[in-house]
């Protein structure tokens, strides 16, 4: 029997339950994976609470990123074969597939061969952290060596991935974190500058770092009251990408700064890249090149056993981690 995780009602991590099901049989364009590791994403916490961008159909599965060994393939699957080590790219609805399990089905378009330099645990700390900023800033050609990038929630896995991508492109990374507790860790992780937003004047610090020019890009998963400060810290015509809603505060716009600076504010998610075969291929090739060069190195904060999935979600929601939380499956 396969062992998977589901929930039948919204709520705290305790709603997650294990369920035994017959090993799933892949249909056309599907792959069955014997899972070795699962990477946790904040979106899955929101999904569990019924607070995601898509309505949840209960009972529900969850999980975007897994790695493991291909056990079976459906009709028309040719790019991977039984025995291949693979990982999954977030490119599907959680209403259709869920990667929390020891044997799972994944759509073939989401399955890619694991980079040889990565362990199974590292392979689930790659796609969301790197493709998310790649699709926003590198794919459209917005990020160059002359840019200065503000990175709120910099200690998250996507925040750390953004720091590495910005550095890889030769641009300037400014990590934003609430307090100075993680300052040294963020500097060690590659951030060129760190601003503790509850202890320092965000706008003044950005202007000091940029000689009063302002930042050119901001990659924000938070929203709330900080958004107005990000706009104030931008150079005229700068870009802000909103890809999350971690703040529970109202998000207000500073009208005078909007008029004066004419910022470009984008709502964004990575699915525009990952659900397009051509764009996904380019993203994977770019990230694999970064991994091969050593300029991209996935960071893992903590690992949990599969049996401890509830505790892993509790840890995720403390928001104290620096890097990816990984669940290993025996």
mmCIF file of C-alpha atoms in Angstrom:
data_model
loop_
_atom_site.group_PDB
_atom_site.id
_atom_site.type_symbol
_atom_site.label_atom_id
_atom_site.label_comp_id
_atom_site.label_asym_id
_atom_site.label_seq_id
_atom_site.Cartn_x
_atom_site.Cartn_y
_atom_site.Cartn_z
ATOM 1 C CA UNK A 1 0.000 0.000 0.000
ATOM 2 C CA UNK A 2 1.055 3.598 -0.599
ATOM 3 C CA UNK A 3 1.012 6.045 2.299
ATOM 4 C CA UNK A 4 -0.082 9.623 1.571
ATOM 5 C CA UNK A 5 -1.055 12.741 3.515
ATOM 6 C CA UNK A 6 -4.443 14.415 3.200
ATOM 7 C CA UNK A 7 -6.775 16.699 5.129
ATOM 8 C CA UNK A 8 -10.561 16.689 5.297
ATOM 9 C CA UNK A 9 -11.004 20.117 6.906
ATOM 10 C CA UNK A 10 -9.082 23.379 7.035
ATOM 11 C CA UNK A 11 -7.005 24.216 10.068
ATOM 12 C CA UNK A 12 -3.730 23.993 11.928
ATOM 13 C CA UNK A 13 -1.084 21.334 11.141
ATOM 14 C CA UNK A 14 -2.994 18.752 13.187
ATOM 15 C CA UNK A 15 -5.562 18.384 10.378
ATOM 16 C CA UNK A 16 -2.947 16.541 8.304
ATOM 17 C CA UNK A 17 -3.569 12.796 8.375
ATOM 18 C CA UNK A 18 -1.915 9.726 6.883
ATOM 19 C CA UNK A 19 -3.953 7.496 4.619
ATOM 20 C CA UNK A 20 -3.126 4.174 3.003
ATOM 21 C CA UNK A 21 -4.176 3.708 -0.616
ATOM 22 C CA UNK A 22 -3.363 1.181 -3.342
ATOM 23 C CA UNK A 23 -0.191 2.110 -5.242
ATOM 24 C CA UNK A 24 -1.366 4.626 -7.865
ATOM 25 C CA UNK A 25 -1.260 3.501 -11.484
ATOM 26 C CA UNK A 26 0.042 6.149 -13.893
ATOM 27 C CA UNK A 27 -2.269 7.106 -16.696
ATOM 28 C CA UNK A 28 -1.209 8.727 -19.970
ATOM 29 C CA UNK A 29 1.421 11.423 -19.360
ATOM 30 C CA UNK A 30 1.830 10.503 -15.688
ATOM 31 C CA UNK A 31 4.774 9.196 -13.672
ATOM 32 C CA UNK A 32 4.789 7.248 -10.402
ATOM 33 C CA UNK A 33 7.618 8.197 -8.078
ATOM 34 C CA UNK A 34 8.952 6.316 -5.066
ATOM 35 C CA UNK A 35 9.547 9.383 -2.929
ATOM 36 C CA UNK A 36 12.807 9.973 -1.072
ATOM 37 C CA UNK A 37 12.323 13.602 0.013
ATOM 38 C CA UNK A 38 9.655 16.334 0.104
ATOM 39 C CA UNK A 39 10.286 20.090 0.204
ATOM 40 C CA UNK A 40 7.836 22.201 2.205
ATOM 41 C CA UNK A 41 6.470 25.450 0.788
ATOM 42 C CA UNK A 42 4.583 28.248 2.504
ATOM 43 C CA UNK A 43 1.890 27.894 -0.167
ATOM 44 C CA UNK A 44 1.102 24.430 1.224
ATOM 45 C CA UNK A 45 0.450 25.917 4.652
ATOM 46 C CA UNK A 46 -1.953 28.398 3.064
ATOM 47 C CA UNK A 47 -3.560 25.552 1.090
ATOM 48 C CA UNK A 48 -4.092 23.583 4.311
ATOM 49 C CA UNK A 49 -5.868 26.588 5.819
ATOM 50 C CA UNK A 50 -8.046 27.201 2.747
ATOM 51 C CA UNK A 51 -6.378 30.581 2.228
ATOM 52 C CA UNK A 52 -4.628 30.017 -1.101
ATOM 53 C CA UNK A 53 -5.203 31.612 -4.505
ATOM 54 C CA UNK A 54 -7.194 28.551 -5.609
ATOM 55 C CA UNK A 55 -10.263 27.041 -3.950
ATOM 56 C CA UNK A 56 -9.500 23.735 -2.224
ATOM 57 C CA UNK A 57 -11.603 20.660 -2.971
ATOM 58 C CA UNK A 58 -11.878 18.577 0.197
ATOM 59 C CA UNK A 59 -10.690 15.981 1.018
ATOM 60 C CA UNK A 60 -7.411 17.329 -0.290
ATOM 61 C CA UNK A 61 -3.817 16.292 -0.879
ATOM 62 C CA UNK A 62 -0.897 18.691 -0.856
ATOM 63 C CA UNK A 63 2.735 19.088 -1.860
ATOM 64 C CA UNK A 64 4.483 20.550 -4.909
ATOM 65 C CA UNK A 65 8.058 19.300 -4.642
ATOM 66 C CA UNK A 66 9.277 15.742 -4.222
ATOM 67 C CA UNK A 67 12.304 13.777 -5.331
ATOM 68 C CA UNK A 68 12.797 10.057 -5.738
ATOM 69 C CA UNK A 69 13.010 7.162 -8.168
ATOM 70 C CA UNK A 70 10.678 6.574 -11.112
ATOM 71 C CA UNK A 71 8.716 3.348 -10.508
ATOM 72 C CA UNK A 72 6.345 3.414 -13.461
ATOM 73 C CA UNK A 73 5.446 5.630 -16.401
ATOM 74 C CA UNK A 74 2.246 6.059 -18.344
ATOM 75 C CA UNK A 75 1.671 6.088 -22.053
ATOM 76 C CA UNK A 76 3.528 8.783 -24.041
ATOM 77 C CA UNK A 77 6.151 9.415 -21.325
ATOM 78 C CA UNK A 78 9.575 9.296 -22.983
ATOM 79 C CA UNK A 79 11.808 11.820 -21.214
ATOM 80 C CA UNK A 80 12.203 9.716 -18.035
ATOM 81 C CA UNK A 81 12.261 5.953 -17.488
ATOM 82 C CA UNK A 82 11.867 3.470 -14.650
ATOM 83 C CA UNK A 83 14.877 3.747 -12.345
ATOM 84 C CA UNK A 84 15.658 7.418 -13.076
ATOM 85 C CA UNK A 85 16.310 9.761 -10.172
ATOM 86 C CA UNK A 86 13.936 12.709 -10.581
ATOM 87 C CA UNK A 87 12.336 15.685 -8.869
ATOM 88 C CA UNK A 88 9.096 17.586 -9.461
ATOM 89 C CA UNK A 89 8.700 21.186 -10.577
ATOM 90 C CA UNK A 90 5.674 23.114 -9.170
ATOM 91 C CA UNK A 91 3.513 23.231 -12.299
ATOM 92 C CA UNK A 92 0.142 21.717 -11.386
ATOM 93 C CA UNK A 93 -2.892 22.277 -9.199
ATOM 94 C CA UNK A 94 -2.876 20.715 -5.742
ATOM 95 C CA UNK A 95 -6.453 19.735 -6.503
ATOM 96 C CA UNK A 96 -5.029 17.355 -9.098
ATOM 97 C CA UNK A 97 -1.771 16.079 -7.587
ATOM 98 C CA UNK A 98 -0.068 16.039 -4.189
ATOM 99 C CA UNK A 99 3.548 15.110 -3.520
ATOM 100 C CA UNK A 100 3.195 14.312 0.209
ATOM 101 C CA UNK A 101 3.430 10.522 0.050
ATOM 102 C CA UNK A 102 5.820 7.599 -0.249
ATOM 103 C CA UNK A 103 4.427 6.697 -3.688
ATOM 104 C CA UNK A 104 2.889 9.516 -5.703
ATOM 105 C CA UNK A 105 1.691 10.292 -9.188
ATOM 106 C CA UNK A 106 3.000 13.396 -10.913
ATOM 107 C CA UNK A 107 2.134 14.868 -14.306
ATOM 108 C CA UNK A 108 4.930 14.064 -16.736
ATOM 109 C CA UNK A 109 5.528 17.727 -17.570
ATOM 110 C CA UNK A 110 6.444 18.367 -13.911
ATOM 111 C CA UNK A 111 9.038 15.590 -13.677
ATOM 112 C CA UNK A 112 12.687 16.363 -14.453
ATOM 113 C CA UNK A 113 15.839 14.339 -13.946
ATOM 114 C CA UNK A 114 17.662 15.131 -10.721
ATOM 115 C CA UNK A 115 20.895 17.048 -11.211
ATOM 116 C CA UNK A 116 23.777 14.686 -10.526
ATOM 117 C CA UNK A 117 25.390 17.048 -8.018
ATOM 118 C CA UNK A 118 22.345 17.055 -5.729
ATOM 119 C CA UNK A 119 21.207 14.700 -3.011
ATOM 120 C CA UNK A 120 17.514 13.827 -2.927
ATOM 121 C CA UNK A 121 17.077 16.306 -0.063
ATOM 122 C CA UNK A 122 18.819 19.093 -2.004
ATOM 123 C CA UNK A 123 16.738 18.315 -5.092
ATOM 124 C CA UNK A 124 13.573 19.518 -3.305
ATOM 125 C CA UNK A 125 15.267 22.789 -2.351
ATOM 126 C CA UNK A 126 15.806 23.930 -5.933
ATOM 127 C CA UNK A 127 12.764 24.657 -8.081
ATOM 128 C CA UNK A 128 10.548 26.954 -6.040
ATOM 129 C CA UNK A 129 13.513 28.893 -4.560
ATOM 130 C CA UNK A 130 15.148 29.498 -7.938
ATOM 131 C CA UNK A 131 12.423 29.407 -10.593
ATOM 132 C CA UNK A 132 10.295 31.886 -8.621
ATOM 133 C CA UNK A 133 12.789 34.794 -8.933
ATOM 134 C CA UNK A 134 14.078 33.542 -12.301
ATOM 135 C CA UNK A 135 10.647 33.773 -13.927
ATOM 136 C CA UNK A 136 10.023 37.265 -12.590
ATOM 137 C CA UNK A 137 13.345 38.965 -13.234
ATOM 138 C CA UNK A 138 15.652 36.907 -15.457
ATOM 139 C CA UNK A 139 13.249 35.352 -17.962
ATOM 140 C CA UNK A 140 11.944 38.782 -19.135
ATOM 141 C CA UNK A 141 15.447 40.277 -19.102
ATOM 142 C CA UNK A 142 14.851 42.720 -16.243
ATOM 143 C CA UNK A 143 17.820 41.752 -14.072
ATOM 144 C CA UNK A 144 21.305 42.902 -15.028
ATOM 145 C CA UNK A 145 24.533 43.710 -13.218
ATOM 146 C CA UNK A 146 23.501 47.345 -12.735
ATOM 147 C CA UNK A 147 20.396 46.499 -10.694
ATOM 148 C CA UNK A 148 19.832 46.807 -6.949
ATOM 149 C CA UNK A 149 17.284 44.298 -5.654
ATOM 150 C CA UNK A 150 15.310 44.492 -2.394
ATOM 151 C CA UNK A 151 14.514 41.042 -1.003
ATOM 152 C CA UNK A 152 11.918 40.995 1.817
ATOM 153 C CA UNK A 153 11.606 37.775 3.881
ATOM 154 C CA UNK A 154 15.181 37.136 2.821
ATOM 155 C CA UNK A 155 15.683 34.163 5.152
ATOM 156 C CA UNK A 156 12.958 32.124 3.423
ATOM 157 C CA UNK A 157 14.014 29.520 0.868
ATOM 158 C CA UNK A 158 12.843 31.771 -2.010
ATOM 159 C CA UNK A 159 14.539 34.763 -0.389
ATOM 160 C CA UNK A 160 17.843 32.890 -0.195
ATOM 161 C CA UNK A 161 17.396 31.619 -3.755
ATOM 162 C CA UNK A 162 16.812 35.209 -4.890
ATOM 163 C CA UNK A 163 20.008 36.373 -3.165
ATOM 164 C CA UNK A 164 21.986 33.711 -5.006
ATOM 165 C CA UNK A 165 20.415 34.497 -8.394
ATOM 166 C CA UNK A 166 20.959 38.234 -7.967
ATOM 167 C CA UNK A 167 24.599 37.634 -7.061
ATOM 168 C CA UNK A 168 24.984 35.203 -9.973
ATOM 169 C CA UNK A 169 23.857 37.966 -12.344
ATOM 170 C CA UNK A 170 26.357 40.416 -10.842
ATOM 171 C CA UNK A 171 23.656 42.679 -9.358
ATOM 172 C CA UNK A 172 23.412 44.052 -5.810
ATOM 173 C CA UNK A 173 21.323 42.149 -3.253
ATOM 174 C CA UNK A 174 19.765 43.893 -0.241
ATOM 175 C CA UNK A 175 18.235 41.396 2.179
ATOM 176 C CA UNK A 176 15.359 42.610 4.339
ATOM 177 C CA UNK A 177 14.638 40.907 7.651
ATOM 178 C CA UNK A 178 12.585 42.035 10.642
ATOM 179 C CA UNK A 179 15.351 42.040 13.263
ATOM 180 C CA UNK A 180 19.128 41.807 13.274
ATOM 181 C CA UNK A 181 19.036 38.252 14.685
ATOM 182 C CA UNK A 182 19.705 36.733 11.235
ATOM 183 C CA UNK A 183 22.010 39.459 9.929
ATOM 184 C CA UNK A 184 25.225 37.446 10.084
ATOM 185 C CA UNK A 185 23.554 34.345 8.656
ATOM 186 C CA UNK A 186 22.191 36.329 5.723
ATOM 187 C CA UNK A 187 25.585 37.881 5.049
ATOM 188 C CA UNK A 188 27.134 34.404 5.179
ATOM 189 C CA UNK A 189 24.439 33.244 2.733
ATOM 190 C CA UNK A 190 25.587 35.867 0.229
ATOM 191 C CA UNK A 191 23.524 38.978 0.900
ATOM 192 C CA UNK A 192 25.626 42.028 0.086
ATOM 193 C CA UNK A 193 23.609 44.242 2.433
ATOM 194 C CA UNK A 194 21.133 43.461 5.224
ATOM 195 C CA UNK A 195 18.487 45.826 6.616
ATOM 196 C CA UNK A 196 16.591 44.965 9.815
ATOM 197 C CA UNK A 197 13.286 46.651 9.024
ATOM 198 C CA UNK A 198 12.008 46.853 12.635
ATOM 199 C CA UNK A 199 15.280 48.386 13.841
ATOM 200 C CA UNK A 200 16.388 50.559 10.929
ATOM 201 C CA UNK A 201 14.793 53.103 8.608
ATOM 202 C CA UNK A 202 14.295 51.004 5.466
ATOM 203 C CA UNK A 203 14.048 53.898 3.027
ATOM 204 C CA UNK A 204 16.981 55.813 4.519
ATOM 205 C CA UNK A 205 19.196 52.723 4.462
ATOM 206 C CA UNK A 206 18.369 51.934 0.824
ATOM 207 C CA UNK A 207 19.106 55.520 -0.173
ATOM 208 C CA UNK A 208 22.409 55.390 1.711
ATOM 209 C CA UNK A 209 23.429 52.160 -0.022
ATOM 210 C CA UNK A 210 22.425 53.436 -3.481
ATOM 211 C CA UNK A 211 23.745 57.019 -3.163
ATOM 212 C CA UNK A 212 20.135 58.291 -3.140
ATOM 213 C CA UNK A 213 19.284 56.606 -6.448
ATOM 214 C CA UNK A 214 16.957 53.977 -4.960
ATOM 215 C CA UNK A 215 16.588 50.284 -5.729
ATOM 216 C CA UNK A 216 15.534 49.176 -9.191
ATOM 217 C CA UNK A 217 13.736 45.928 -8.267
ATOM 218 C CA UNK A 218 11.890 44.524 -5.241
ATOM 219 C CA UNK A 219 10.784 40.903 -4.908
ATOM 220 C CA UNK A 220 8.134 40.827 -2.200
ATOM 221 C CA UNK A 221 6.194 37.896 -0.670
ATOM 222 C CA UNK A 222 4.882 39.973 2.234
ATOM 223 C CA UNK A 223 2.719 42.958 1.252
ATOM 224 C CA UNK A 224 1.165 44.811 4.185
ATOM 225 C CA UNK A 225 2.523 48.086 5.509
ATOM 226 C CA UNK A 226 6.035 47.437 4.163
ATOM 227 C CA UNK A 227 4.908 47.753 0.547
ATOM 228 C CA UNK A 228 4.615 51.533 0.839
ATOM 229 C CA UNK A 229 8.195 51.670 2.117
ATOM 230 C CA UNK A 230 9.400 49.520 -0.766
ATOM 231 C CA UNK A 231 7.818 51.938 -3.209
ATOM 232 C CA UNK A 232 9.439 54.879 -1.418
ATOM 233 C CA UNK A 233 12.798 53.091 -1.620
ATOM 234 C CA UNK A 234 12.533 52.488 -5.377
ATOM 235 C CA UNK A 235 14.193 54.439 -8.117
ATOM 236 C CA UNK A 236 11.731 56.097 -10.533
ATOM 237 C CA UNK A 237 10.233 53.478 -12.845
ATOM 238 C CA UNK A 238 11.430 50.607 -10.660
ATOM 239 C CA UNK A 239 9.668 47.252 -10.511
ATOM 240 C CA UNK A 240 8.000 45.481 -7.587
ATOM 241 C CA UNK A 241 6.900 41.854 -7.863
ATOM 242 C CA UNK A 242 4.284 40.699 -5.355
ATOM 243 C CA UNK A 243 4.348 36.915 -5.132
ATOM 244 C CA UNK A 244 2.940 36.288 -1.647
ATOM 245 C CA UNK A 245 0.739 37.682 1.114
ATOM 246 C CA UNK A 246 2.516 36.810 4.357
ATOM 247 C CA UNK A 247 1.401 39.991 6.112
ATOM 248 C CA UNK A 248 -2.051 40.099 7.660
ATOM 249 C CA UNK A 249 -2.005 43.918 7.697
ATOM 250 C CA UNK A 250 -3.834 45.991 5.088
ATOM 251 C CA UNK A 251 -1.705 46.779 2.052
ATOM 252 C CA UNK A 252 -1.855 50.479 1.246
ATOM 253 C CA UNK A 253 -0.331 52.443 -1.609
ATOM 254 C CA UNK A 254 1.503 55.763 -1.055
ATOM 255 C CA UNK A 255 -0.323 57.855 -3.653
ATOM 256 C CA UNK A 256 2.208 60.688 -3.891
ATOM 257 C CA UNK A 257 5.116 58.284 -4.355
ATOM 258 C CA UNK A 258 3.058 56.412 -6.939
ATOM 259 C CA UNK A 259 2.560 59.644 -8.876
ATOM 260 C CA UNK A 260 6.155 60.798 -8.525
ATOM 261 C CA UNK A 261 7.968 57.515 -9.118
ATOM 262 C CA UNK A 262 5.583 55.720 -11.485
ATOM 263 C CA UNK A 263 6.559 52.266 -10.173
ATOM 264 C CA UNK A 264 5.706 49.095 -12.057
ATOM 265 C CA UNK A 265 3.846 46.774 -9.661
ATOM 266 C CA UNK A 266 3.321 43.195 -10.801
ATOM 267 C CA UNK A 267 1.295 40.375 -9.323
ATOM 268 C CA UNK A 268 3.349 37.269 -9.971
ATOM 269 C CA UNK A 269 3.535 33.493 -9.603
ATOM 270 C CA UNK A 270 5.929 30.969 -11.098
ATOM 271 C CA UNK A 271 3.285 28.992 -13.024
ATOM 272 C CA UNK A 272 3.605 31.203 -16.089
ATOM 273 C CA UNK A 273 7.080 29.714 -16.438
ATOM 274 C CA UNK A 274 6.592 26.179 -15.171
ATOM 275 C CA UNK A 275 3.446 25.366 -17.187
ATOM 276 C CA UNK A 276 4.977 26.458 -20.498
ATOM 277 C CA UNK A 277 7.215 23.682 -21.863
ATOM 278 C CA UNK A 278 9.628 26.022 -23.616
ATOM 279 C CA UNK A 279 9.961 28.430 -20.698
ATOM 280 C CA UNK A 280 10.290 25.620 -18.153
ATOM 281 C CA UNK A 281 13.057 23.982 -20.205
ATOM 282 C CA UNK A 282 14.985 27.256 -20.336
ATOM 283 C CA UNK A 283 14.552 27.750 -16.581
ATOM 284 C CA UNK A 284 15.748 24.231 -15.768
ATOM 285 C CA UNK A 285 18.781 24.604 -18.043
ATOM 286 C CA UNK A 286 19.660 27.970 -16.476
ATOM 287 C CA UNK A 287 19.383 26.602 -12.940
ATOM 288 C CA UNK A 288 21.298 23.417 -13.765
ATOM 289 C CA UNK A 289 24.095 25.585 -15.160
ATOM 290 C CA UNK A 290 24.132 27.584 -11.929
ATOM 291 C CA UNK A 291 24.262 24.386 -9.883
ATOM 292 C CA UNK A 292 27.093 22.996 -12.010
ATOM 293 C CA UNK A 293 29.107 26.199 -11.604
ATOM 294 C CA UNK A 294 28.598 26.261 -7.841
ATOM 295 C CA UNK A 295 26.992 29.707 -7.972
ATOM 296 C CA UNK A 296 23.678 28.184 -6.925
ATOM 297 C CA UNK A 297 23.699 25.994 -3.816
ATOM 298 C CA UNK A 298 20.413 24.939 -2.189
ATOM 299 C CA UNK A 299 20.279 25.603 1.534
ATOM 300 C CA UNK A 300 18.496 23.245 3.914
ATOM 301 C CA UNK A 301 17.532 24.479 7.371
ATOM 302 C CA UNK A 302 16.121 21.325 8.939
ATOM 303 C CA UNK A 303 14.943 17.849 8.030
ATOM 304 C CA UNK A 304 12.045 15.861 9.477
ATOM 305 C CA UNK A 305 10.981 12.251 9.070
ATOM 306 C CA UNK A 306 7.808 11.591 7.070
ATOM 307 C CA UNK A 307 6.036 10.444 10.233
ATOM 308 C CA UNK A 308 6.660 13.922 11.661
ATOM 309 C CA UNK A 309 4.889 15.848 8.876
ATOM 310 C CA UNK A 310 2.650 17.659 11.390
ATOM 311 C CA UNK A 311 5.660 18.845 13.386
ATOM 312 C CA UNK A 312 7.366 19.894 10.136
ATOM 313 C CA UNK A 313 4.379 22.129 9.311
ATOM 314 C CA UNK A 314 4.471 23.599 12.822
ATOM 315 C CA UNK A 315 8.128 24.449 12.312
ATOM 316 C CA UNK A 316 7.382 25.962 8.896
ATOM 317 C CA UNK A 317 4.826 28.310 10.425
ATOM 318 C CA UNK A 318 7.187 29.621 13.098
ATOM 319 C CA UNK A 319 8.968 31.508 10.275
ATOM 320 C CA UNK A 320 12.269 31.223 12.096
ATOM 321 C CA UNK A 321 14.064 29.060 9.558
ATOM 322 C CA UNK A 322 16.840 30.072 7.180
ATOM 323 C CA UNK A 323 16.458 27.892 4.106
ATOM 324 C CA UNK A 324 14.315 24.946 3.034
ATOM 325 C CA UNK A 325 12.532 22.565 5.385
ATOM 326 C CA UNK A 326 12.788 19.016 4.025
ATOM 327 C CA UNK A 327 10.892 15.851 4.939
ATOM 328 C CA UNK A 328 12.723 12.591 4.252
ATOM 329 C CA UNK A 329 10.787 9.449 3.325
ATOM 330 C CA UNK A 330 12.111 6.000 4.199
#
